[in-house]
mmCIF file of C-alpha atoms and ligand atoms in Angstrom:
data_model
loop_
_atom_site.group_PDB
_atom_site.id
_atom_site.type_symbol
_atom_site.label_atom_id
_atom_site.label_comp_id
_atom_site.label_asym_id
_atom_site.label_seq_id
_atom_site.Cartn_x
_atom_site.Cartn_y
_atom_site.Cartn_z
ATOM 1 C CA MET A 42 25.628 17.623 19.774
ATOM 2 C CA ASP A 43 22.270 14.987 18.913
ATOM 3 C CA THR A 44 23.194 13.479 15.728
ATOM 4 C CA ASP A 45 25.907 13.049 13.339
ATOM 5 C CA LEU A 46 23.247 14.666 10.847
ATOM 6 C CA LEU A 47 19.777 16.160 11.341
ATOM 7 C CA ILE A 48 17.289 15.514 8.016
ATOM 8 C CA VAL A 49 13.726 17.681 7.757
ATOM 9 C CA GLY A 50 11.411 15.865 5.834
ATOM 10 C CA GLY A 51 10.558 12.446 5.522
ATOM 11 C CA GLY A 52 9.363 12.248 1.754
ATOM 12 C CA PRO A 53 11.963 9.820 -0.383
ATOM 13 C CA ALA A 54 14.614 12.730 -0.687
ATOM 14 C CA GLY A 55 15.200 12.625 3.034
ATOM 15 C CA CYS A 56 14.756 9.280 3.411
ATOM 16 C CA ALA A 57 17.275 8.573 0.685
ATOM 17 C CA ALA A 58 19.271 10.337 2.607
ATOM 18 C CA ALA A 59 19.095 8.822 6.173
ATOM 19 C CA VAL A 60 19.777 4.992 4.430
ATOM 20 C CA MET A 61 22.663 6.758 2.256
ATOM 21 C CA ALA A 62 24.113 8.424 5.603
ATOM 22 C CA ALA A 63 23.704 5.256 7.809
ATOM 23 C CA SER A 64 25.634 3.477 4.745
ATOM 24 C CA VAL A 65 28.817 5.606 5.741
ATOM 25 C CA GLY A 66 28.767 5.463 9.465
ATOM 26 C CA MET A 67 26.518 8.927 10.095
ATOM 27 C CA ARG A 68 23.517 8.734 12.767
ATOM 28 C CA SER A 69 20.795 10.721 11.894
ATOM 29 C CA VAL A 70 17.969 11.810 13.256
ATOM 30 C CA LEU A 71 14.712 12.842 10.733
ATOM 31 C CA ILE A 72 11.647 14.470 11.205
ATOM 32 C CA GLU A 73 8.781 14.517 9.572
ATOM 33 C CA SER A 74 5.815 16.546 10.197
ATOM 34 C CA GLY A 75 3.510 13.633 8.910
ATOM 35 C CA ASP A 76 2.359 10.894 10.717
ATOM 36 C CA ALA A 77 4.065 8.600 8.220
ATOM 37 C CA LEU A 78 6.942 8.590 6.037
ATOM 38 C CA CYS A 79 6.097 9.256 2.444
ATOM 39 C CA GLY A 80 3.066 10.709 2.635
ATOM 40 C CA ALA A 81 3.062 12.299 -1.300
ATOM 41 C CA LEU A 82 4.148 9.036 -2.536
ATOM 42 C CA ARG A 83 0.400 7.223 -1.038
ATOM 43 C CA ARG A 84 -1.515 9.610 -3.081
ATOM 44 C CA ILE A 85 0.390 8.764 -6.482
ATOM 45 C CA PRO A 86 -1.511 5.184 -7.916
ATOM 46 C CA VAL A 87 0.292 5.101 -10.986
ATOM 47 C CA VAL A 88 4.258 5.482 -11.603
ATOM 48 C CA ARG A 89 6.037 4.694 -14.707
ATOM 49 C CA ASN A 90 9.387 6.466 -13.814
ATOM 50 C CA VAL A 91 10.627 5.236 -11.076
ATOM 51 C CA LEU A 92 12.992 1.960 -11.879
ATOM 52 C CA THR A 93 11.156 -1.229 -10.235
ATOM 53 C CA ALA A 94 8.703 0.674 -8.868
ATOM 54 C CA THR A 95 4.521 0.472 -10.589
ATOM 55 C CA ASN A 96 3.115 2.654 -7.586
ATOM 56 C CA GLY A 97 3.230 5.130 -4.479
ATOM 57 C CA PRO A 98 1.830 3.275 -1.843
ATOM 58 C CA ASP A 99 4.375 0.173 -2.357
ATOM 59 C CA LEU A 100 6.887 2.236 -2.914
ATOM 60 C CA ALA A 101 6.165 4.300 0.439
ATOM 61 C CA ALA A 102 5.768 1.131 2.075
ATOM 62 C CA ALA A 103 9.035 -0.212 0.559
ATOM 63 C CA ILE A 104 10.852 2.929 1.689
ATOM 64 C CA GLU A 105 9.172 2.677 5.651
ATOM 65 C CA ALA A 106 10.549 -1.031 5.967
ATOM 66 C CA ASP A 107 13.934 0.195 4.534
ATOM 67 C CA LEU A 108 13.865 2.853 7.390
ATOM 68 C CA ALA A 109 12.857 0.817 10.181
ATOM 69 C CA GLN A 110 15.962 -1.546 9.123
ATOM 70 C CA CYS A 111 18.046 1.346 9.564
ATOM 71 C CA GLU A 112 19.454 1.420 13.021
ATOM 72 C CA LEU A 113 21.637 4.280 12.330
ATOM 73 C CA CYS A 114 18.303 6.664 11.412
ATOM 74 C CA ARG A 115 16.429 7.925 14.654
ATOM 75 C CA VAL A 116 12.821 8.542 12.619
ATOM 76 C CA GLU A 117 10.774 11.440 15.073
ATOM 77 C CA LEU A 118 7.248 11.631 13.090
ATOM 78 C CA GLY A 119 4.821 13.668 14.169
ATOM 79 C CA HIS A 120 7.314 16.752 14.385
ATOM 80 C CA ARG A 121 7.854 20.120 12.175
ATOM 81 C CA ALA A 122 11.179 21.871 11.891
ATOM 82 C CA THR A 123 10.395 25.392 12.350
ATOM 83 C CA LEU A 124 13.532 27.008 12.551
ATOM 84 C CA ILE A 125 17.054 26.357 10.962
ATOM 85 C CA ASP A 126 20.010 28.241 12.138
ATOM 86 C CA ALA A 127 23.562 27.290 10.918
ATOM 87 C CA PHE A 128 26.385 27.961 13.136
ATOM 88 C CA ASP A 129 30.392 27.871 12.159
ATOM 89 C CA ASP A 130 30.511 24.701 14.036
ATOM 90 C CA ARG A 131 27.391 23.316 13.963
ATOM 91 C CA VAL A 132 23.549 23.875 12.765
ATOM 92 C CA GLU A 133 20.155 23.970 15.299
ATOM 93 C CA ALA A 134 16.745 23.186 14.468
ATOM 94 C CA THR A 135 13.844 24.660 16.543
ATOM 95 C CA VAL A 136 11.088 21.729 16.376
ATOM 96 C CA GLU A 137 7.321 21.179 17.386
ATOM 97 C CA ARG A 138 5.282 18.767 18.042
ATOM 98 C CA VAL A 139 1.998 18.383 15.123
ATOM 99 C CA GLU A 140 -0.920 18.188 17.745
ATOM 100 C CA ALA A 141 -3.512 16.801 15.247
ATOM 101 C CA THR A 142 -1.105 13.809 14.484
ATOM 102 C CA VAL A 143 0.137 13.026 17.960
ATOM 103 C CA ASP A 144 -3.726 12.776 18.771
ATOM 104 C CA ARG A 145 -4.664 10.796 16.142
ATOM 105 C CA VAL A 146 -2.159 8.115 16.121
ATOM 106 C CA GLU A 147 -1.868 6.825 19.527
ATOM 107 C CA ALA A 148 1.442 4.593 18.753
ATOM 108 C CA THR A 149 3.241 7.938 17.694
ATOM 109 C CA VAL A 150 2.313 9.813 20.828
ATOM 110 C CA GLU A 151 4.579 7.142 22.819
ATOM 111 C CA ARG A 152 7.333 7.736 20.253
ATOM 112 C CA VAL A 153 6.718 11.693 20.850
ATOM 113 C CA GLU A 154 6.392 11.631 24.614
ATOM 114 C CA ALA A 155 9.994 9.456 24.502
ATOM 115 C CA THR A 156 11.530 12.329 22.603
ATOM 116 C CA VAL A 157 10.823 15.252 24.628
ATOM 117 C CA GLU A 158 12.203 13.841 27.129
ATOM 118 C CA ARG A 159 15.282 13.351 25.416
ATOM 119 C CA VAL A 160 15.623 16.644 24.184
ATOM 120 C CA GLU A 161 16.005 19.841 26.171
ATOM 121 C CA PRO A 162 13.445 22.156 25.640
ATOM 122 C CA VAL A 163 14.235 25.797 24.341
ATOM 123 C CA GLY A 164 12.903 28.137 27.207
ATOM 124 C CA ALA A 165 15.157 26.011 29.684
ATOM 125 C CA ALA A 166 18.148 26.821 27.438
ATOM 126 C CA GLY A 167 17.790 30.202 27.565
ATOM 127 C CA SER A 168 18.350 31.367 23.985
ATOM 128 C CA ALA A 169 14.716 30.625 22.447
ATOM 129 C CA ARG A 170 14.114 32.649 19.158
ATOM 130 C CA ALA A 171 10.960 30.657 19.068
ATOM 131 C CA PRO A 172 8.956 27.779 21.334
ATOM 132 C CA GLY A 173 9.405 24.298 20.396
ATOM 133 C CA LEU A 174 12.295 22.097 20.870
ATOM 134 C CA ARG A 175 15.659 22.128 19.443
ATOM 135 C CA LEU A 176 17.883 19.521 18.184
ATOM 136 C CA THR A 177 21.284 20.494 17.570
ATOM 137 C CA ALA A 178 24.173 18.249 14.743
ATOM 138 C CA PRO A 179 26.691 19.382 12.311
ATOM 139 C CA TYR A 180 24.807 19.306 9.157
ATOM 140 C CA VAL A 181 21.523 19.086 8.209
ATOM 141 C CA VAL A 182 19.657 17.979 4.803
ATOM 142 C CA VAL A 183 16.516 19.704 4.604
ATOM 143 C CA ALA A 184 14.262 17.823 2.101
ATOM 144 C CA THR A 185 10.891 19.259 3.148
ATOM 145 C CA GLY A 186 9.339 19.307 -0.443
ATOM 146 C CA VAL A 187 6.668 21.295 -2.037
ATOM 147 C CA GLY A 188 2.932 22.107 -1.328
ATOM 148 C CA PRO A 189 0.309 23.116 -3.193
ATOM 149 C CA LEU A 190 -0.152 26.693 -4.195
ATOM 150 C CA GLY A 191 -3.366 28.371 -3.351
ATOM 151 C CA PRO A 192 -4.802 30.600 -6.368
ATOM 152 C CA GLU A 193 -3.376 34.019 -4.996
ATOM 153 C CA GLY A 194 -0.370 34.214 -6.570
ATOM 154 C CA ALA A 195 -2.613 32.689 -9.996
ATOM 155 C CA GLU A 196 -2.971 36.305 -11.845
ATOM 156 C CA TRP A 197 -4.726 34.848 -14.407
ATOM 157 C CA LEU A 198 -7.499 33.705 -12.221
ATOM 158 C CA GLY A 199 -10.694 35.640 -10.720
ATOM 159 C CA GLY A 200 -14.016 35.394 -8.897
ATOM 160 C CA MET A 201 -11.875 33.297 -6.637
ATOM 161 C CA ALA A 202 -12.242 34.866 -3.217
ATOM 162 C CA GLY A 203 -14.054 33.809 -0.426
ATOM 163 C CA ARG A 204 -14.301 30.228 -2.374
ATOM 164 C CA ALA A 205 -12.780 26.798 -1.411
ATOM 165 C CA VAL A 206 -12.085 25.037 -4.228
ATOM 166 C CA PRO A 207 -10.810 21.824 -3.502
ATOM 167 C CA GLN A 208 -7.326 20.489 -4.997
ATOM 168 C CA LEU A 209 -7.920 17.938 -8.058
ATOM 169 C CA TRP A 210 -5.093 15.634 -6.431
ATOM 170 C CA GLU A 211 -7.767 14.737 -3.746
ATOM 171 C CA ALA A 212 -10.706 14.484 -5.798
ATOM 172 C CA ASP A 213 -13.048 11.337 -5.548
ATOM 173 C CA PRO A 214 -12.866 9.453 -8.827
ATOM 174 C CA ALA A 215 -16.185 7.949 -8.129
ATOM 175 C CA ALA A 216 -17.581 11.736 -8.024
ATOM 176 C CA ILE A 217 -16.155 13.069 -11.258
ATOM 177 C CA ASP A 218 -16.859 9.747 -13.286
ATOM 178 C CA ASP A 219 -19.441 11.213 -16.667
ATOM 179 C CA ARG A 220 -19.101 14.744 -15.140
ATOM 180 C CA THR A 221 -17.690 17.715 -17.011
ATOM 181 C CA VAL A 222 -14.539 18.876 -14.451
ATOM 182 C CA LEU A 223 -13.202 22.146 -14.915
ATOM 183 C CA VAL A 224 -9.267 22.098 -14.092
ATOM 184 C CA LEU A 225 -7.815 25.397 -13.112
ATOM 185 C CA GLY A 226 -4.591 24.941 -13.977
ATOM 186 C CA ALA A 227 -2.344 22.158 -16.121
ATOM 187 C CA ASP A 228 -0.014 21.022 -13.234
ATOM 188 C CA ARG A 229 1.099 17.104 -12.958
ATOM 189 C CA PRO A 230 -1.838 15.530 -10.898
ATOM 190 C CA LEU A 231 -3.662 15.851 -13.501
ATOM 191 C CA GLY A 232 -1.716 13.216 -15.542
ATOM 192 C CA THR A 233 -1.693 11.319 -12.639
ATOM 193 C CA VAL A 234 -5.487 11.039 -12.574
ATOM 194 C CA ALA A 235 -5.906 10.295 -15.720
ATOM 195 C CA ARG A 236 -3.028 7.886 -15.997
ATOM 196 C CA ALA A 237 -4.857 6.348 -12.652
ATOM 197 C CA HIS A 238 -8.149 6.148 -14.167
ATOM 198 C CA PRO A 239 -8.150 5.331 -17.621
ATOM 199 C CA GLU A 240 -11.907 4.040 -16.997
ATOM 200 C CA LEU A 241 -13.163 7.675 -16.086
ATOM 201 C CA LYS A 242 -15.456 9.107 -18.448
ATOM 202 C CA ALA A 243 -14.838 12.295 -17.356
ATOM 203 C CA ARG A 244 -14.413 14.842 -19.479
ATOM 204 C CA PHE A 245 -11.618 17.519 -18.196
ATOM 205 C CA VAL A 246 -11.837 20.954 -19.457
ATOM 206 C CA VAL A 247 -8.009 22.528 -18.274
ATOM 207 C CA ALA A 248 -7.486 25.722 -18.335
ATOM 208 C CA TYR A 249 -3.724 27.143 -18.063
ATOM 209 C CA PRO A 250 -2.308 29.881 -18.762
ATOM 210 C CA PRO A 251 0.586 29.572 -21.411
ATOM 211 C CA GLU A 252 3.436 29.697 -19.707
ATOM 212 C CA ASP A 253 2.604 26.296 -18.200
ATOM 213 C CA ALA A 254 1.843 24.825 -21.986
ATOM 214 C CA TYR A 255 5.060 22.563 -20.902
ATOM 215 C CA LYS A 256 3.438 20.620 -18.471
ATOM 216 C CA THR A 257 0.506 19.690 -20.901
ATOM 217 C CA GLU A 258 2.071 17.051 -23.227
ATOM 218 C CA GLU A 259 1.512 14.386 -21.208
ATOM 219 C CA VAL A 260 -2.595 14.695 -20.911
ATOM 220 C CA ARG A 261 -2.725 15.828 -24.741
ATOM 221 C CA ARG A 262 -3.195 12.724 -26.375
ATOM 222 C CA ASP A 263 -6.105 11.556 -23.639
ATOM 223 C CA PRO A 264 -9.421 12.522 -25.838
ATOM 224 C CA ARG A 265 -11.254 13.108 -22.561
ATOM 225 C CA VAL A 266 -8.388 15.946 -22.189
ATOM 226 C CA GLU A 267 -9.570 19.652 -23.383
ATOM 227 C CA LEU A 268 -6.710 21.942 -23.177
ATOM 228 C CA MET A 269 -7.444 25.766 -23.024
ATOM 229 C CA ALA A 270 -4.453 28.634 -22.735
ATOM 230 C CA VAL A 271 -5.983 31.339 -21.028
ATOM 231 C CA ARG A 272 -5.109 35.077 -20.502
ATOM 232 C CA ARG A 273 -8.258 35.371 -18.131
ATOM 233 C CA LEU A 274 -10.790 33.525 -16.259
ATOM 234 C CA GLU A 275 -14.005 34.781 -14.211
ATOM 235 C CA LEU A 276 -15.614 32.061 -11.989
ATOM 236 C CA GLY A 277 -18.934 32.579 -12.039
ATOM 237 C CA PRO A 278 -20.819 33.323 -9.036
ATOM 238 C CA GLY A 279 -22.108 30.191 -6.561
ATOM 239 C CA SER A 280 -20.704 27.101 -5.502
ATOM 240 C CA THR A 281 -17.581 24.945 -7.261
ATOM 241 C CA SER A 282 -20.008 22.154 -7.985
ATOM 242 C CA ALA A 283 -22.972 21.744 -9.717
ATOM 243 C CA PRO A 284 -22.858 23.734 -12.305
ATOM 244 C CA VAL A 285 -19.876 26.039 -12.109
ATOM 245 C CA THR A 286 -19.716 28.861 -14.765
ATOM 246 C CA ALA A 287 -16.741 30.804 -16.115
ATOM 247 C CA GLU A 288 -15.856 33.424 -18.279
ATOM 248 C CA VAL A 289 -12.481 32.667 -20.203
ATOM 249 C CA GLU A 290 -10.624 34.989 -22.329
ATOM 250 C CA THR A 291 -8.151 33.090 -24.744
ATOM 251 C CA VAL A 292 -4.860 33.085 -25.342
ATOM 252 C CA ALA A 293 -5.917 33.673 -29.028
ATOM 253 C CA GLY A 294 -8.260 36.865 -27.575
ATOM 254 C CA GLU A 295 -11.462 34.528 -28.120
ATOM 255 C CA ARG A 296 -14.119 35.091 -25.555
ATOM 256 C CA ARG A 297 -16.114 32.064 -23.616
ATOM 257 C CA THR A 298 -18.256 31.018 -21.261
ATOM 258 C CA LEU A 299 -17.232 27.309 -19.514
ATOM 259 C CA THR A 300 -19.783 25.044 -17.551
ATOM 260 C CA ALA A 301 -18.776 22.030 -15.652
ATOM 261 C CA ASP A 302 -19.933 20.299 -13.203
ATOM 262 C CA VAL A 303 -17.681 20.684 -10.641
ATOM 263 C CA ALA A 304 -14.414 22.928 -10.415
ATOM 264 C CA PHE A 305 -10.487 22.078 -9.051
ATOM 265 C CA LEU A 306 -7.337 23.325 -8.786
ATOM 266 C CA ASN A 307 -4.060 22.189 -10.212
ATOM 267 C CA LEU A 308 -2.075 24.880 -10.003
ATOM 268 C CA GLY A 309 0.998 23.525 -9.551
ATOM 269 C CA SER A 310 3.179 23.701 -6.140
ATOM 270 C CA ALA A 311 5.289 26.144 -4.215
ATOM 271 C CA PRO A 312 8.332 25.332 -1.430
ATOM 272 C CA ALA A 313 7.507 26.303 1.823
ATOM 273 C CA PRO A 314 11.152 25.668 4.194
ATOM 274 C CA PRO A 315 11.209 25.627 7.196
ATOM 275 C CA ALA A 316 12.507 29.747 8.587
ATOM 276 C CA GLY A 317 15.956 30.959 9.457
ATOM 277 C CA ALA A 318 18.834 29.947 7.639
ATOM 278 C CA VAL A 319 18.145 28.490 4.710
ATOM 279 C CA ALA A 320 18.782 30.416 1.316
ATOM 280 C CA VAL A 321 15.731 30.819 -0.928
ATOM 281 C CA ASP A 322 16.228 31.899 -4.612
ATOM 282 C CA ARG A 323 14.303 34.427 -5.875
ATOM 283 C CA SER A 324 11.594 31.386 -7.426
ATOM 284 C CA GLY A 325 11.406 31.017 -3.906
ATOM 285 C CA TYR A 326 13.395 27.863 -4.060
ATOM 286 C CA CYS A 327 16.102 26.547 -2.522
ATOM 287 C CA PRO A 328 18.847 25.259 -4.508
ATOM 288 C CA PRO A 329 22.061 23.153 -3.055
ATOM 289 C CA GLY A 330 24.616 25.285 -4.180
ATOM 290 C CA GLY A 331 24.339 28.990 -2.386
ATOM 291 C CA GLN A 332 23.336 26.868 0.999
ATOM 292 C CA HIS A 333 25.615 27.781 4.302
ATOM 293 C CA PRO A 334 28.512 24.941 4.392
ATOM 294 C CA ARG A 335 26.624 22.842 6.640
ATOM 295 C CA ILE A 336 23.206 23.074 5.283
ATOM 296 C CA PHE A 337 22.466 20.585 2.289
ATOM 297 C CA THR A 338 18.876 20.742 0.436
ATOM 298 C CA ALA A 339 17.365 17.383 -1.401
ATOM 299 C CA GLY A 340 14.246 16.665 -3.370
ATOM 300 C CA ASP A 341 11.528 18.937 -4.619
ATOM 301 C CA LEU A 342 12.300 21.758 -2.656
ATOM 302 C CA ARG A 343 15.594 22.127 -4.542
ATOM 303 C CA SER A 344 13.461 23.628 -7.683
ATOM 304 C CA VAL A 345 10.667 23.303 -9.596
ATOM 305 C CA ARG A 346 12.628 21.398 -12.196
ATOM 306 C CA PHE A 347 13.261 18.323 -10.831
ATOM 307 C CA GLN A 348 10.220 17.390 -9.019
ATOM 308 C CA ARG A 349 10.347 13.582 -9.703
ATOM 309 C CA ILE A 350 10.553 10.976 -7.109
ATOM 310 C CA ALA A 351 13.741 9.260 -8.649
ATOM 311 C CA THR A 352 15.562 12.974 -8.722
ATOM 312 C CA ALA A 353 14.482 13.474 -5.040
ATOM 313 C CA MET A 354 16.042 9.767 -4.181
ATOM 314 C CA GLY A 355 19.022 10.633 -5.957
ATOM 315 C CA SER A 356 19.564 14.364 -4.441
ATOM 316 C CA GLY A 357 18.973 12.862 -0.879
ATOM 317 C CA GLY A 358 21.542 10.589 -1.292
ATOM 318 C CA GLU A 359 24.210 13.314 -2.842
ATOM 319 C CA ALA A 360 22.886 15.637 0.298
ATOM 320 C CA ALA A 361 23.853 12.371 3.000
ATOM 321 C CA LEU A 362 27.464 12.258 0.794
ATOM 322 C CA GLY A 363 28.025 15.826 1.216
ATOM 323 C CA ALA A 364 27.459 16.097 4.770
ATOM 324 C CA TYR A 365 29.498 13.146 4.787
ATOM 325 C CA TYR A 366 32.747 14.344 2.649
ATOM 326 C CA ALA A 367 32.291 17.613 4.812
ATOM 327 C CA SER A 368 32.822 16.336 8.123
ATOM 328 C CA ARG A 369 35.899 14.118 6.261
ATOM 329 C CA ASP A 370 37.247 17.841 5.396
ATOM 330 C CA LEU A 371 37.420 16.175 1.902
ATOM 331 C CA PRO A 372 35.850 18.784 -1.027
ATOM 332 C CA MET A 373 33.559 17.573 -2.708
ATOM 333 C CA GLU A 374 34.614 18.668 -6.647
ATOM 334 C CA THR A 375 38.082 17.188 -7.198
ATOM 335 C CA GLY A 376 40.367 18.729 -9.523
ATOM 336 C CA GLY A 377 40.027 21.351 -12.256
ATOM 337 C CA PRO A 378 37.490 22.139 -14.773
ATOM 338 C CA PRO A 379 37.235 19.022 -16.853
ATOM 339 C CA THR A 380 39.977 18.506 -19.575
ATOM 340 C CA VAL A 381 38.910 18.677 -23.434
ATOM 341 C CA VAL A 382 40.383 15.474 -24.812
ATOM 342 C CA GLY A 383 40.457 15.486 -28.458
ATOM 343 C CA GLY A 384 37.814 17.756 -30.707
ATOM 344 C CA PRO A 385 33.973 17.387 -30.749
ATOM 345 C CA PRO A 386 32.431 13.618 -32.218
ATOM 346 C CA GLY A 387 32.690 13.433 -35.645
ATOM 347 C CA PRO A 388 29.454 11.957 -37.688
ATOM 348 C CA ALA A 389 29.722 8.669 -36.761
ATOM 349 C CA GLY A 390 29.611 9.236 -32.911
ATOM 350 C CA GLY A 391 33.040 9.837 -31.484
ATOM 351 C CA GLY A 392 34.588 7.707 -29.214
HETATM 352 C C1 LIG B 33 -0.328 13.784 -7.880
HETATM 353 C C2 LIG B 33 0.882 14.041 -7.691
HETATM 354 C C3 LIG B 33 1.671 12.754 -8.737
HETATM 355 C C4 LIG B 33 2.739 12.698 -8.609
HETATM 356 N N1 LIG B 33 3.459 11.680 -9.993
HETATM 357 C C5 LIG B 33 4.732 11.429 -9.712
HETATM 358 C C6 LIG B 33 5.194 10.615 -10.864
HETATM 359 O O1 LIG B 33 4.589 9.652 -11.345
HETATM 360 N N2 LIG B 33 6.176 10.705 -10.335
HETATM 361 C C7 LIG B 33 7.152 10.790 -9.822
HETATM 362 O O2 LIG B 33 8.635 10.840 -10.536
HETATM 363 N N3 LIG B 33 6.963 12.015 -9.546
HETATM 364 C C8 LIG B 33 5.800 12.114 -8.977
HETATM 365 N N4 LIG B 33 5.261 13.295 -8.314
HETATM 366 C C9 LIG B 33 6.353 14.000 -7.505
HETATM 367 C C10 LIG B 33 6.551 13.681 -6.592
HETATM 368 O O3 LIG B 33 5.664 13.268 -5.518
HETATM 369 C C11 LIG B 33 7.995 14.047 -5.637
HETATM 370 O O4 LIG B 33 8.891 14.595 -6.787
HETATM 371 C C12 LIG B 33 8.148 13.866 -4.495
HETATM 372 O O5 LIG B 33 7.658 13.264 -3.519
HETATM 373 C C13 LIG B 33 9.212 14.363 -4.076
HETATM 374 O O6 LIG B 33 10.201 13.911 -2.972
HETATM 375 P P1 LIG B 33 10.720 14.519 -1.399
HETATM 376 O O7 LIG B 33 10.982 14.070 -0.504
HETATM 377 O O8 LIG B 33 11.538 16.154 -1.936
HETATM 378 O O9 LIG B 33 9.236 15.891 -1.320
HETATM 379 P P2 LIG B 33 7.963 15.331 -0.404
HETATM 380 O O10 LIG B 33 7.449 13.981 -1.236
HETATM 381 O O11 LIG B 33 7.147 16.253 -0.464
HETATM 382 O O12 LIG B 33 8.252 14.965 1.139
HETATM 383 C C14 LIG B 33 8.596 15.858 1.882
HETATM 384 C C15 LIG B 33 8.176 15.793 3.422
HETATM 385 O O13 LIG B 33 8.577 16.584 4.649
HETATM 386 C C16 LIG B 33 7.484 16.910 5.154
HETATM 387 N N5 LIG B 33 7.574 17.929 6.335
HETATM 388 C C17 LIG B 33 7.261 19.900 5.049
HETATM 389 N N6 LIG B 33 8.020 20.417 6.115
HETATM 390 C C18 LIG B 33 8.253 20.021 6.784
HETATM 391 C C19 LIG B 33 8.609 21.135 8.290
HETATM 392 N N7 LIG B 33 8.973 21.937 8.085
HETATM 393 N N8 LIG B 33 9.242 19.518 9.429
HETATM 394 C C20 LIG B 33 9.679 18.309 8.743
HETATM 395 N N9 LIG B 33 8.764 17.594 8.242
HETATM 396 C C21 LIG B 33 8.078 18.635 7.181
HETATM 397 C C22 LIG B 33 6.125 16.538 4.693
HETATM 398 O O14 LIG B 33 4.765 16.077 5.650
HETATM 399 C C23 LIG B 33 6.857 15.584 4.064
HETATM 400 O O15 LIG B 33 6.935 14.600 4.035
HETATM 401 C C24 LIG B 33 3.748 13.390 -8.001
HETATM 402 C C25 LIG B 33 3.283 14.321 -7.185
HETATM 403 C C26 LIG B 33 2.012 14.818 -7.065
HETATM 404 C C27 LIG B 33 1.723 15.598 -6.308
#
């Protein structure tokens, strides 16, 4: 075994798993495909729902410092896990170098080279299902998060073929000031942009399918935002910058032509776990229940409903503890079903 616990993904979930594992004496190797930990956090200028944190970059720096102090965790940046196999006695992760990352960061190159020497190439082991390096451990925490959805799966959107519409979270605030911005989808980055830039004079015209209505709550009262639940939106011909036109059919059956200076995608996200033994449910997510007993999933990857920093950290810690208790043959659930004591609380709230 290369370590006690493999951790795939170095966001808040994976990092929380690493420090929790260390706290119970487990060694871990954390594989992160990016050139830094917590890349997603670095793009969140304002955070209002995490205790003690006010913005993503500071939180990412604090987590990075915690991991640097964590002697039992070895962080390997610039590596992507492409395959996870699970067996009765172990898990194995196939890991490939991310060349672009390695080329960009010289310091990382040295660390990666060191890893390559330490880990036996799959070819040499003779049982390769995919090219790359192979790491083995008794358990793995998979916390690879989610990535932005493209327009392919959005049946309500037309006119997108061959168009490269940028993601809203990548928008340069200066470039959208004083502009009319067509936002395709009502996902949470809109709230982040609005919260982070109260000074922006942009007008956001947000077209979204009715099933995404619940995502609009945090921007509903922002006077710069015009919400439009649509059955269909057909982007007009031309580029995605000045001017953009779109024909829409609203849920009320009204037909309108929209004109904007620029358009952005804001459709939400989808998980992209490594191939192999990680179980995926019908929604494409990877809930912890139903996984192989040696695989623990954590963070955004688990469900479309719990995609928050604090829940990612909590689930990462739980995943590491799950691996720890399993290594000790201690059941996670203790006792039987909950015992009902007394009746339901009375009007005064009960006791
Ligand atoms: C614009 C925006 C604003 C947000 N604002 C908030 C907010 O205000 N409050 C809040 O609570 N949440 C917010 N979120 C959500 C929050 O960022 C996520 O819930 C949190 O980052 C999830 O943590 P995670 O560790 O599960 O996944 P991530 O942070 O996505 O980390 C996963 C990591 O895994 C790595 N990875 C992926 N695949 C592989 C692989 N195969 N091998 C190795 N590494 C891999 C990725 O590079 C990444 O670093 C926001 C998200 C966005 C996009």
